[in-house]
CSV table of C-alpha atoms in Angstrom, one decimal:
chain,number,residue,atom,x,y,z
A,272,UNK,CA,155.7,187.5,57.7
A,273,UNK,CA,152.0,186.1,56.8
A,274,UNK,CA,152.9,182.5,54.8
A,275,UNK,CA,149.0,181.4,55.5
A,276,UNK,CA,148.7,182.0,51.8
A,277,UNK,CA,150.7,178.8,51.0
A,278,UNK,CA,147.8,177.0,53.1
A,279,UNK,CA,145.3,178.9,51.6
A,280,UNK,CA,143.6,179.8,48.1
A,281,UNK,CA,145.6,182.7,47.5
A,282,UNK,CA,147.8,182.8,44.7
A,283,UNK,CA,150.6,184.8,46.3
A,284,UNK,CA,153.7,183.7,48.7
A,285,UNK,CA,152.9,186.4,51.0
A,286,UNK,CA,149.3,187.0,52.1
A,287,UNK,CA,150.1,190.5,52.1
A,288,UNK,CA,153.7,191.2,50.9
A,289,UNK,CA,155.1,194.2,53.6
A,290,UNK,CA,157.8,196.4,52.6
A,291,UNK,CA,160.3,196.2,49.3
A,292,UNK,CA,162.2,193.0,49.7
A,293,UNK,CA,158.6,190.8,50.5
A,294,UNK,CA,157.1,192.5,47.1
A,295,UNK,CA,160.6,191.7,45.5
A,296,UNK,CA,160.2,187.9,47.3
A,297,UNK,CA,157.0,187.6,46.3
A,298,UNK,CA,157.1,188.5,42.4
A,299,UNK,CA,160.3,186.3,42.0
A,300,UNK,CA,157.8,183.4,43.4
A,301,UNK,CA,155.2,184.6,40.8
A,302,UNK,CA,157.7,184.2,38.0
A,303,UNK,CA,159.1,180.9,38.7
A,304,UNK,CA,156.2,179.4,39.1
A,305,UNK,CA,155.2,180.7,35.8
A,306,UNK,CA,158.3,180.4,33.7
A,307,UNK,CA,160.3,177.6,36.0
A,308,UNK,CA,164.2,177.9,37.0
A,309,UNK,CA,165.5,178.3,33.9
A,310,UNK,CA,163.0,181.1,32.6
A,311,UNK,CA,163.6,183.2,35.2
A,312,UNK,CA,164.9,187.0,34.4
A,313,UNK,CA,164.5,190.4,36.4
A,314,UNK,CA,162.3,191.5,33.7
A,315,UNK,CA,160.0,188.9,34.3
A,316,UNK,CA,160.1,189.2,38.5
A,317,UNK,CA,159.7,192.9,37.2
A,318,UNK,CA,156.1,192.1,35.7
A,319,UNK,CA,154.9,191.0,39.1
A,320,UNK,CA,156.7,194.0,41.3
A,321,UNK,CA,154.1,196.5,42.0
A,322,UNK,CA,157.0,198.9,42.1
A,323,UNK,CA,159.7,200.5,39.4
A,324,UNK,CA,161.7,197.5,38.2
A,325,UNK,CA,165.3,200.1,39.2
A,326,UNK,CA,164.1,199.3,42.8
A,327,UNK,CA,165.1,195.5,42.6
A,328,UNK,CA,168.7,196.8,41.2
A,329,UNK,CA,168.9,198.7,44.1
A,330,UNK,CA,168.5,195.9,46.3
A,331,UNK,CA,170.2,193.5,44.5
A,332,UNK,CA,173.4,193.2,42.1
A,333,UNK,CA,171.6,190.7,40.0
A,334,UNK,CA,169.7,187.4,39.5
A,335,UNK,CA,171.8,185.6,40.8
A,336,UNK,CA,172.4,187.6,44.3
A,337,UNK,CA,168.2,187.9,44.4
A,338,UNK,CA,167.7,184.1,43.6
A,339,UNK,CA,169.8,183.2,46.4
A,340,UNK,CA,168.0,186.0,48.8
A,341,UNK,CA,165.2,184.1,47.6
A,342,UNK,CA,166.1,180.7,48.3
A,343,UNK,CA,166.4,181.7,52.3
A,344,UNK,CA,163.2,183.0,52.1
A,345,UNK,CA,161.4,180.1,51.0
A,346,UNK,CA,163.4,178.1,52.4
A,347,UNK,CA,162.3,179.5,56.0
A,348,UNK,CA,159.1,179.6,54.9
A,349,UNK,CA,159.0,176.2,54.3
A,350,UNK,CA,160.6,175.0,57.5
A,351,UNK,CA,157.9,177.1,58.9
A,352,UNK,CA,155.1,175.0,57.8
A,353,UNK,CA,156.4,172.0,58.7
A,354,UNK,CA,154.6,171.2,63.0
A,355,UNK,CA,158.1,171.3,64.4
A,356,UNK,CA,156.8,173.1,67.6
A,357,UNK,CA,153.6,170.8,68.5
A,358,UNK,CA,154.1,169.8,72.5
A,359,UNK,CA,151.8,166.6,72.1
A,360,UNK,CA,153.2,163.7,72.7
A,361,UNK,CA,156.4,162.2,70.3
A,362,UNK,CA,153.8,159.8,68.5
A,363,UNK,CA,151.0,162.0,67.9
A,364,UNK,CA,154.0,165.0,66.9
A,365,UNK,CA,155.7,162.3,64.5
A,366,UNK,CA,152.1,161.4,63.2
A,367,UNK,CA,151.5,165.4,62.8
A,368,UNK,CA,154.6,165.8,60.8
A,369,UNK,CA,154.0,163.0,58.5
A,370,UNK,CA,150.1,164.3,57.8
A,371,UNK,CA,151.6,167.3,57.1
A,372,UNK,CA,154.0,166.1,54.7
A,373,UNK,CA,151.7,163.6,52.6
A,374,UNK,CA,148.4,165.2,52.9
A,375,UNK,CA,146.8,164.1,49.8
A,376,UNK,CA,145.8,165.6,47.7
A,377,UNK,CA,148.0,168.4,47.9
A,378,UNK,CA,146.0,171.9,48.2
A,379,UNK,CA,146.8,173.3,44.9
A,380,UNK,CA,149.4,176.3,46.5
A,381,UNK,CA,151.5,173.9,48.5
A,382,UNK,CA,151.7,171.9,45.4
A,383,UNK,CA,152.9,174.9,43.4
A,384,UNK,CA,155.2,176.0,46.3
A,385,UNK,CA,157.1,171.9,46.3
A,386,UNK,CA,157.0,172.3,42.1
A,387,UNK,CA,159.0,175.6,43.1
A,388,UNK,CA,161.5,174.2,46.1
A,389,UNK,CA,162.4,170.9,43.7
A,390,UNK,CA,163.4,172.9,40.9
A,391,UNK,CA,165.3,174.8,43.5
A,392,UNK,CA,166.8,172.3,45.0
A,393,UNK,CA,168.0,170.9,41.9
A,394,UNK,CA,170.3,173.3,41.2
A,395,UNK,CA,172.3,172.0,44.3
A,396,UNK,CA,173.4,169.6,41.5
A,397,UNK,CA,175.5,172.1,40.2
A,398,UNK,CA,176.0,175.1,42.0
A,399,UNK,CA,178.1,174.8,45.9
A,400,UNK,CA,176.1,177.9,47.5
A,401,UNK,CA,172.8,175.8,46.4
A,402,UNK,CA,174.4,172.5,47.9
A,403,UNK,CA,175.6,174.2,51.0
A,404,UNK,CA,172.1,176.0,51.4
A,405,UNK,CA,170.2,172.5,51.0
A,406,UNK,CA,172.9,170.6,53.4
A,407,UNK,CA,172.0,172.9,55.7
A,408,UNK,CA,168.2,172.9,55.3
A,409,UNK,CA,168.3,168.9,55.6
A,410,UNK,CA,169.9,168.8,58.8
A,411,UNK,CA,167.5,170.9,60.1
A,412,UNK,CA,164.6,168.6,59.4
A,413,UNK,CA,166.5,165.7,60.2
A,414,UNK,CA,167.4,167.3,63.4
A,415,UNK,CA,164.1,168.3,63.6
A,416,UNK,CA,162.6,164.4,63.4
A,417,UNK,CA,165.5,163.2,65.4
A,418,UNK,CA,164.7,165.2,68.7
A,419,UNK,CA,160.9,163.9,68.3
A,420,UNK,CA,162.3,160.6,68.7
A,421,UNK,CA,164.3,161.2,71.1
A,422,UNK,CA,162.0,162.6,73.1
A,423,UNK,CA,159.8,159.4,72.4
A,424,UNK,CA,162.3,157.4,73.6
A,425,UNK,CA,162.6,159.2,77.0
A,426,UNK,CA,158.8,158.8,77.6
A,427,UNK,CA,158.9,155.1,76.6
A,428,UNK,CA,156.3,156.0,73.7
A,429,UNK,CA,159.2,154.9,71.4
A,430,UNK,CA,161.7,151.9,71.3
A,431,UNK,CA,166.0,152.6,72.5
A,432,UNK,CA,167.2,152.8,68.8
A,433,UNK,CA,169.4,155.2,66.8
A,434,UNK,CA,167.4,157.9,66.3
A,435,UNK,CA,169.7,159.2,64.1
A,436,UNK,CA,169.5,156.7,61.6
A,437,UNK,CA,165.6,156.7,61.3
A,438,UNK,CA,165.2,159.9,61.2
A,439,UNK,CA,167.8,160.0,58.4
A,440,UNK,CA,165.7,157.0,56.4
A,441,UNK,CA,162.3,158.8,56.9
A,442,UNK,CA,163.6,162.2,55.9
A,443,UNK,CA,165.0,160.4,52.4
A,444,UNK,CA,161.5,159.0,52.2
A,445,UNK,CA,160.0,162.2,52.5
A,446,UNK,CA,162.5,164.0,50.3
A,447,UNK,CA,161.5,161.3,47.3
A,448,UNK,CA,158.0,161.6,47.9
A,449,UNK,CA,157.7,165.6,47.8
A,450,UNK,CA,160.2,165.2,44.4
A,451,UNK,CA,158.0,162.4,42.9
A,452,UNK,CA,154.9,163.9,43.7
A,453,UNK,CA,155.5,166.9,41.6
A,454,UNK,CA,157.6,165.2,38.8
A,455,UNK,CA,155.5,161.6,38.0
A,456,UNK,CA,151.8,161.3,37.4
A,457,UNK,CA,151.4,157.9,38.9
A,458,UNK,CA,152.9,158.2,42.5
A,459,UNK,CA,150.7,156.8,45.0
A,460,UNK,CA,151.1,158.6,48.2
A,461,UNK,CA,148.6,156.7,50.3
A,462,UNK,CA,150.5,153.9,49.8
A,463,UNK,CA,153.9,155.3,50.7
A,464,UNK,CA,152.7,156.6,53.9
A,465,UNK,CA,151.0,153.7,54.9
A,466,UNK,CA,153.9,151.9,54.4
A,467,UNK,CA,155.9,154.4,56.5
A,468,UNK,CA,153.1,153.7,59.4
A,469,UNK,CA,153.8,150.0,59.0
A,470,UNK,CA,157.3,150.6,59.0
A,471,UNK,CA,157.5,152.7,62.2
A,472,UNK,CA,154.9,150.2,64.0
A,473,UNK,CA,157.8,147.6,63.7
A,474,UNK,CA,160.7,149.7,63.9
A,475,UNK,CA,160.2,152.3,66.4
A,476,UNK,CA,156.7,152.3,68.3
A,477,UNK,CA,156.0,150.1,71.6
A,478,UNK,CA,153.5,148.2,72.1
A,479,UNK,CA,152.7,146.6,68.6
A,480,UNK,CA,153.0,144.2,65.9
B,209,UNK,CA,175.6,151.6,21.9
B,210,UNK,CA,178.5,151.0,24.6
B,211,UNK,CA,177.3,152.3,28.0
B,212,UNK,CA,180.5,150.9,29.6
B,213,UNK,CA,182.1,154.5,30.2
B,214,UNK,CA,179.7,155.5,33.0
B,215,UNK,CA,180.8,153.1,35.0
B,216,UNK,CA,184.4,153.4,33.5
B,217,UNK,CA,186.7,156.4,34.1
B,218,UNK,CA,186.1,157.8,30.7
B,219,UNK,CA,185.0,161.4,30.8
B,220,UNK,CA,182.6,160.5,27.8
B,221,UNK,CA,179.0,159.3,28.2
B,222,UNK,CA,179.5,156.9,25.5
B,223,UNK,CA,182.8,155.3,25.0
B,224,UNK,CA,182.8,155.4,21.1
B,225,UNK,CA,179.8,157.3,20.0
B,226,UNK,CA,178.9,156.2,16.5
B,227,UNK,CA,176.6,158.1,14.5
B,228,UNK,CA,175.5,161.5,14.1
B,229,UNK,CA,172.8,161.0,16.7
B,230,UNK,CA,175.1,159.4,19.5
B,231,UNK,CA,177.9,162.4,18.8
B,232,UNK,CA,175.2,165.1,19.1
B,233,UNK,CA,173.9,163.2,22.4
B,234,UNK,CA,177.4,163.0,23.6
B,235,UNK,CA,177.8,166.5,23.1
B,236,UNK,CA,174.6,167.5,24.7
B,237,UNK,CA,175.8,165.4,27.5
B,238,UNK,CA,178.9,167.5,28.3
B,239,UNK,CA,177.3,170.5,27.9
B,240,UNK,CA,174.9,169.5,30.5
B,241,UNK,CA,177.8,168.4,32.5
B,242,UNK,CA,179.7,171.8,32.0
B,243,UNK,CA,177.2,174.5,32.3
B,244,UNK,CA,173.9,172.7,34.5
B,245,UNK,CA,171.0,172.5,32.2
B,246,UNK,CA,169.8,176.5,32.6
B,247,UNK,CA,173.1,176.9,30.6
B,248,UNK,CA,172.6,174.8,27.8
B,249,UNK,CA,172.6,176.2,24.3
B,250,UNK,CA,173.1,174.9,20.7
B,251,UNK,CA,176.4,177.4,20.7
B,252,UNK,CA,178.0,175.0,24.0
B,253,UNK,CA,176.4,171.7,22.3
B,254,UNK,CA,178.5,172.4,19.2
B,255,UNK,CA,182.0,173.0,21.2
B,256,UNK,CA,182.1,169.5,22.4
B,257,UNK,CA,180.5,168.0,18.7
B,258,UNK,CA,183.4,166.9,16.5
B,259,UNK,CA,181.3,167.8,12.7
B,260,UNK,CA,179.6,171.4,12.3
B,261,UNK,CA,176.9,172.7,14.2
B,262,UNK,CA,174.6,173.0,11.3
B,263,UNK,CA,174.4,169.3,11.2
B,264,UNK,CA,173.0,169.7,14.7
B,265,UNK,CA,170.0,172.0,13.0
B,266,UNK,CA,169.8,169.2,10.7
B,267,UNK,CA,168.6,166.9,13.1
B,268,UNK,CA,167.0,168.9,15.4
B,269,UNK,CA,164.4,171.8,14.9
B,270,UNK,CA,166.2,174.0,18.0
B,271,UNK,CA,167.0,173.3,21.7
B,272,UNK,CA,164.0,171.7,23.0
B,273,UNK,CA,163.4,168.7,20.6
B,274,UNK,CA,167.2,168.1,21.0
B,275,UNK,CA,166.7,167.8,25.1
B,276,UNK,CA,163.8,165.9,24.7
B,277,UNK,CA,165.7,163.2,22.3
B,278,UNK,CA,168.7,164.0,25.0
B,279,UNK,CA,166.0,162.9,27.7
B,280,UNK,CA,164.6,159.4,26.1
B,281,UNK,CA,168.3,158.6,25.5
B,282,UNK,CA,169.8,159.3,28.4
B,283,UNK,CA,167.1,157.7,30.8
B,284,UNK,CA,167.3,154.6,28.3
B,285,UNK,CA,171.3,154.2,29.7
B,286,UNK,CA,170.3,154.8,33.0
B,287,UNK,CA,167.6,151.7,33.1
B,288,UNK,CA,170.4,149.8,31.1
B,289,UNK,CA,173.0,149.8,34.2
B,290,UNK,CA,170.4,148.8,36.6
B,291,UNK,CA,170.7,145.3,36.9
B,292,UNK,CA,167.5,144.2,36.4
B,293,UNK,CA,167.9,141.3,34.0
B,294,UNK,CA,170.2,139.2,36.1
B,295,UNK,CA,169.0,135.1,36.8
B,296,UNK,CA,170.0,134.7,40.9
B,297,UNK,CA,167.7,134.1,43.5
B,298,UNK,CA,164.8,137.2,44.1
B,299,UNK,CA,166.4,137.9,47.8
B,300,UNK,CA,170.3,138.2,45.9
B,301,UNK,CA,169.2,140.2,43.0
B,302,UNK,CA,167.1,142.7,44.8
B,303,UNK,CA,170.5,143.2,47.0
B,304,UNK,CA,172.8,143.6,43.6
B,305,UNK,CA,169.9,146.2,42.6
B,306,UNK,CA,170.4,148.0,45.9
B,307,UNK,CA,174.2,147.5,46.3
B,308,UNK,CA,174.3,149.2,42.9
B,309,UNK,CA,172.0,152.2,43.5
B,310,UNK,CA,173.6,152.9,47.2
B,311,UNK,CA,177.1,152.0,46.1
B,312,UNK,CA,179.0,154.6,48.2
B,313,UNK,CA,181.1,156.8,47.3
B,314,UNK,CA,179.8,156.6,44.0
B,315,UNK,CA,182.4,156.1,40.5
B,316,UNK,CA,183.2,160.1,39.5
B,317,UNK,CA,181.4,159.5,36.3
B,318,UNK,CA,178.2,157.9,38.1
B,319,UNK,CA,178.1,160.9,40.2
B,320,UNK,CA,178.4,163.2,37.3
B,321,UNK,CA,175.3,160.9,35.2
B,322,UNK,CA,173.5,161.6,38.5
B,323,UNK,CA,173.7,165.6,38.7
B,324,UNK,CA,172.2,165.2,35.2
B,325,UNK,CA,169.4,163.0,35.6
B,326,UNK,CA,168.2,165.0,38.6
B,327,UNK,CA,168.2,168.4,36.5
B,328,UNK,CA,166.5,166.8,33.7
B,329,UNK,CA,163.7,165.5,36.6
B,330,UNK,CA,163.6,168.5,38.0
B,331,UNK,CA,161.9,170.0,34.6
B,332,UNK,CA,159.4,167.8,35.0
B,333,UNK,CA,158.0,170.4,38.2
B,334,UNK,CA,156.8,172.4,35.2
B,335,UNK,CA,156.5,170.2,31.5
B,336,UNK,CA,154.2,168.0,31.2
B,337,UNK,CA,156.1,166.2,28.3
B,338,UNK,CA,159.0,165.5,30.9
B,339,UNK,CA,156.4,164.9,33.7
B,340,UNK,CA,155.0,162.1,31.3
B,341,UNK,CA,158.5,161.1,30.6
B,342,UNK,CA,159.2,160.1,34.4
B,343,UNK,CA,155.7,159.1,35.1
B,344,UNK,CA,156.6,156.1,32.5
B,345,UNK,CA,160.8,155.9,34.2
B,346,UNK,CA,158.9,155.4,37.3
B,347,UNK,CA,156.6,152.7,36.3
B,348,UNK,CA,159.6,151.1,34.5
B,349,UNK,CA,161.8,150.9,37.6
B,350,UNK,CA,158.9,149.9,40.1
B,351,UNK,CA,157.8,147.2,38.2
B,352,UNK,CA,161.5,146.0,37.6
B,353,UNK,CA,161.2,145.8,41.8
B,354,UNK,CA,157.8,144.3,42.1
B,355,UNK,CA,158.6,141.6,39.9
B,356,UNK,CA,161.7,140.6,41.7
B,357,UNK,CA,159.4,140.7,44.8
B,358,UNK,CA,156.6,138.2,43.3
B,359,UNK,CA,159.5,135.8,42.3
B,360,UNK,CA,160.7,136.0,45.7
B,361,UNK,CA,156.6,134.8,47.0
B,362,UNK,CA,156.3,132.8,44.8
B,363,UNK,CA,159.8,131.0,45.3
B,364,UNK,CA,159.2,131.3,49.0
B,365,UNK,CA,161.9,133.1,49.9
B,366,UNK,CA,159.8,136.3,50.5
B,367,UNK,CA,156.7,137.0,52.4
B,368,UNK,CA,153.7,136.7,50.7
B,369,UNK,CA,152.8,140.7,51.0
B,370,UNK,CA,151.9,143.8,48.9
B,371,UNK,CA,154.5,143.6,46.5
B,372,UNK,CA,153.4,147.2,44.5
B,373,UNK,CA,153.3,148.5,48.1
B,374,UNK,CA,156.9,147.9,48.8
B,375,UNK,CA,158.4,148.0,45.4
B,376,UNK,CA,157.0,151.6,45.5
B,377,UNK,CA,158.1,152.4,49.3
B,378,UNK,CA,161.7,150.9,48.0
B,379,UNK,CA,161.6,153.3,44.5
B,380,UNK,CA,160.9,156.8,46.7
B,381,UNK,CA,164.0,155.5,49.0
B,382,UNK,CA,165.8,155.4,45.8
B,383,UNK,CA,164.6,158.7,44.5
B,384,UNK,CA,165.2,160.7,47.6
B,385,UNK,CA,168.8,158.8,48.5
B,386,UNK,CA,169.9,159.7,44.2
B,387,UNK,CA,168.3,163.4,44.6
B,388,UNK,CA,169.9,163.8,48.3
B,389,UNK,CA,173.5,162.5,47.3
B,390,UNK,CA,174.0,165.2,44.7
B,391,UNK,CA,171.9,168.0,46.5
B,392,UNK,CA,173.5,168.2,49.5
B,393,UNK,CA,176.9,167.2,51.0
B,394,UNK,CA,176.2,165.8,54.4
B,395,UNK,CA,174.1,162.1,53.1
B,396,UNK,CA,174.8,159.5,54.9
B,397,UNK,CA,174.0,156.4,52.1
B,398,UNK,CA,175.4,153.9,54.4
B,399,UNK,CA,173.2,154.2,57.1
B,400,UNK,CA,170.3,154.6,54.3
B,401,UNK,CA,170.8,151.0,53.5
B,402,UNK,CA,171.9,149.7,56.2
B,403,UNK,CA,168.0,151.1,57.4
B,404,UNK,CA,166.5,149.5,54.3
B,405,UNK,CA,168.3,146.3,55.0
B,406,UNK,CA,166.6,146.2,58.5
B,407,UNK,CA,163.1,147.0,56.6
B,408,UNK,CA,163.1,144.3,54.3
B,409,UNK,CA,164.5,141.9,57.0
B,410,UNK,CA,161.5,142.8,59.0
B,411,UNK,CA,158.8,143.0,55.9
B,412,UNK,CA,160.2,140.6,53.4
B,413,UNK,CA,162.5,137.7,53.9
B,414,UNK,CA,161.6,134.8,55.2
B,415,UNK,CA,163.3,133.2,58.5
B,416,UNK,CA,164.7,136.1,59.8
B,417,UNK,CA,164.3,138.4,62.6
């Protein structure tokens, strides 16, 4: 699967969609972040299929079995992007994550592709399967931020603390700044993250104020 | 208007509505509740108004204008149970703000008004009416912070500090702990505050740690 397109100019999910389910994937990304959530039909993920609109059926009972193919696609995609994998050291890695996250200005895709996963996530409000899907896909990056600081701890980079519980507070931080972002005109996320940078020089790293 | 049945255990967003208007927001309300707001229709509005569904047409040219009344008066409620207007010391009513916003578990029918203001947000990924809506919600509630915080400097009891900075820092906390808590089943709000406690003993308060 190619996902540079989310980094790049390219309008599409996929770079280059391969085989029937990534075309399928990639139209139903189209059309929501044409019509949003709630405008979303076959017909309309149809428009953007290259192939005979019979083909999705065939693949799928209905919206809502594709929408929630869909959402672990993304999803993965997603979890992709995020420097999980970076063997620096647990500062610079934390540091990587957090440029990642609050780049600013958003390149116009990724900012598309958050509009997309918070109007997704939303229905976790009211549907289980979504709830379960995000509960799921939050422990992940918690997990994910957790193990950087534990591994800061080992190397004396980072303070003894519970990892745990910071990882927790900076994943809520990043959760309301990726749904801000896209849903307020006035969020100031150079000012959040150096906040967050002030915060984790007092909190967590050795060595400073 | 009497707000108190959010907090109550009345299954009604208002505990008497009064009026036309109240009863048709009332109704959109529950519908919201019932069927997540991809479901709404007119048709569901009308089964939980107590007059005839015309009168809804009356007052409304169709779905959208309705929502977008729905939206103003709902958020209105929603800055009317924050206590913002309360007389203590800066350091105890920036606690009652937070014990109300992280109160855990939350009242059934807080949790409920919750699910619903984080679907109406989520529109705002993709309408720019909505988006301007929570651009000005935002401002509201951060400036509701930042003024506790200058009270607090200029009573002494704070830091003298970036107030916008961390009244802002303290609003995405909010955002992403209210979107979290009903988006995915495995938050852990105590340890959320119990983190932000530590922050503002660190950043804020005087004589402390």
């Amino acid at each position: 699967m190619n996902i540079h397109s989310i980094l790049s100019g390219s309008d599409q999910l996929l770079e280059s969609p391969e085989g029937t389910r990534e075309e399928i994937m990639n139209a139903t990304y189209l059309s929501l972040c044409e019509y949003g959530y709630a405008g979303i039909t076959i017909d309309r993920i149809g428009k953007h299929f290259p192939k005979s609109k019979s083909l999705i059926y065939h693949h799928y009972d209905g919206k809502d079995e594709l929408l929630q193919d869909f959402l672990e696609f993304i999803t993965e995609i997603f979890e992709k992007t995020v420097p999980f994998d970076e063997a620096e050291g647990a500062d610079e890695h934390l540091e990587a994550i957090l440029d990642h996250v609050f780049m600013n200005p958003l390149p116009e895709r990724r900012e598309e592709f958050t509009r997309a996963m918070i109007e997704l996530r939303s229905q976790a409000a009211h549907n289980n399967d979504y709830r379960r899907h995000y509960t799921r896909h939050d422990d992940y990056f918690i997990d994910g931020i957790e193990a950087i600081i534990e591994s800061g701890i080992e190397s004396d980079v980072f303070r003894d603390t519970d990892s745990t519980q910071v990882a927790e507070f900076l994943f809520t931080l990043i959760n309301g700044s990726m749904t801000r972002r896209v849903t307020s005109n006035n969020v100031d996320i150079n000012s959040i993250r150096e906040e967050i940078d002030r915060y984790l020089r007092a909190r967590l790293v050795r060595n400073e104020e």
